[in-house]
Coordinates of C-alpha atoms in Angstrom, one line a residue:
M1 CA -60.9 10.6 5.7
E2 CA -59.6 8.7 7.8
Q3 CA -58.6 5.1 6.1
A4 CA -60.7 2.3 7.5
K5 CA -58.4 0.1 9.1
D6 CA -57.8 -4.1 9.6
P7 CA -60.0 -5.6 11.9
P8 CA -58.1 -7.3 14.8
C9 CA -56.9 -11.5 13.7
V10 CA -58.3 -14.1 16.0
D11 CA -58.8 -18.1 16.2
P12 CA -61.4 -19.0 17.5
D13 CA -62.6 -22.0 16.1
C14 CA -58.1 -23.1 16.7
V15 CA -58.0 -24.3 12.8
P16 CA -55.3 -26.4 12.7
E17 CA -52.1 -26.7 9.9
T18 CA -52.8 -29.1 6.9
L19 CA -50.1 -30.9 5.8
C20 CA -49.5 -30.4 2.2
L21 CA -46.4 -31.1 0.6
G22 CA -48.1 -32.1 -3.3
K23 CA -48.3 -30.6 -6.0
F24 CA -50.5 -27.1 -5.9
N25 CA -52.4 -25.4 -8.4
V26 CA -53.3 -21.8 -8.8
M27 CA -57.4 -21.0 -10.8
F28 CA -58.5 -17.8 -11.9
N29 CA -62.1 -17.5 -13.0
Q30 CA -64.5 -14.8 -14.4
M31 CA -65.6 -13.2 -11.1
G32 CA -62.0 -12.1 -10.5
L33 CA -61.4 -14.6 -7.3
A34 CA -58.6 -17.4 -7.0
T35 CA -58.7 -20.7 -6.3
L36 CA -55.4 -22.0 -4.4
T37 CA -55.6 -26.2 -3.9
F38 CA -53.1 -28.3 -2.3
T39 CA -52.4 -31.9 -2.0
H40 CA -50.2 -34.3 -0.1
P41 CA -49.1 -37.6 -1.5
R42 CA -50.1 -40.4 0.4
A43 CA -50.5 -43.8 0.4
K44 CA -53.5 -46.4 -1.2
T45 CA -55.5 -47.3 1.6
G46 CA -56.7 -50.8 -0.3
P47 CA -53.0 -51.9 -1.3
L48 CA -51.6 -50.5 2.0
L49 CA -54.0 -53.0 3.6
D50 CA -54.4 -55.9 1.9
Q51 CA -51.3 -56.3 -0.7
G52 CA -48.1 -54.5 2.3
Q53 CA -48.0 -52.5 -1.4
I54 CA -47.7 -48.8 -1.5
E55 CA -49.4 -46.6 -4.4
D56 CA -49.6 -43.1 -3.3
E57 CA -52.0 -40.6 -4.5
G58 CA -51.5 -37.0 -4.2
V59 CA -55.1 -35.9 -1.6
V60 CA -56.5 -32.9 -2.2
R61 CA -55.7 -31.8 1.2
A62 CA -57.4 -27.9 1.1
R63 CA -58.8 -25.3 -1.3
I64 CA -58.5 -21.5 -0.4
V65 CA -60.2 -18.8 -2.5
T66 CA -59.8 -15.5 -2.6
S67 CA -59.6 -12.2 -4.4
S68 CA -56.7 -12.1 -7.2
E69 CA -56.3 -8.2 -4.5
N70 CA -55.4 -10.9 -1.8
M71 CA -53.3 -12.9 -4.6
V72 CA -51.1 -9.6 -5.6
A73 CA -50.5 -9.1 -1.8
M74 CA -49.3 -12.8 -0.9
R75 CA -47.3 -11.9 -4.0
D76 CA -45.9 -9.5 -2.7
L77 CA -45.4 -10.5 0.2
L78 CA -43.2 -13.7 -1.3
N79 CA -41.0 -11.6 -3.0
S80 CA -39.9 -9.9 -0.1
L81 CA -39.3 -13.4 2.4
L82 CA -36.9 -15.0 0.3
K83 CA -35.4 -12.3 -2.5
D84 CA -32.6 -13.8 -0.3
T85 CA -33.2 -17.2 0.0
P86 CA -31.8 -19.8 -3.1
A87 CA -34.3 -21.3 -4.6
A88 CA -34.5 -25.1 -3.4
P89 CA -33.9 -27.3 -6.2
A90 CA -37.5 -29.3 -7.3
T91 CA -38.6 -32.9 -5.9
T92 CA -41.2 -34.9 -7.1
S93 CA -42.6 -34.6 -3.0
A94 CA -42.0 -30.7 -2.8
G95 CA -44.5 -28.0 -4.2
G96 CA -45.2 -28.2 -8.4
G97 CA -47.0 -25.4 -8.5
K98 CA -49.0 -25.4 -11.9
L99 CA -51.0 -22.3 -13.6
N100 CA -53.3 -22.4 -14.9

């Protein structure tokens, strides 16, 4: 039996990259799906424009829902890509991962 091939990848909507340098989270549900939520620090609009004060908040910029199998594949990919890369020191503006 011939194994199914993945279809070619296209980007007809030209989906833009989204900058997410804040906290992130992974949540698994009972159906075996994983939701990745990514945030980015941004100054609150009101205090910035009204008083010239910077009050940062983490704004959700992306939520991606995928299968547990894809999460395992992503783990394996990241492990292979980053195996020889020393971990950067954690900062408050870098990805502060949290697993539920």
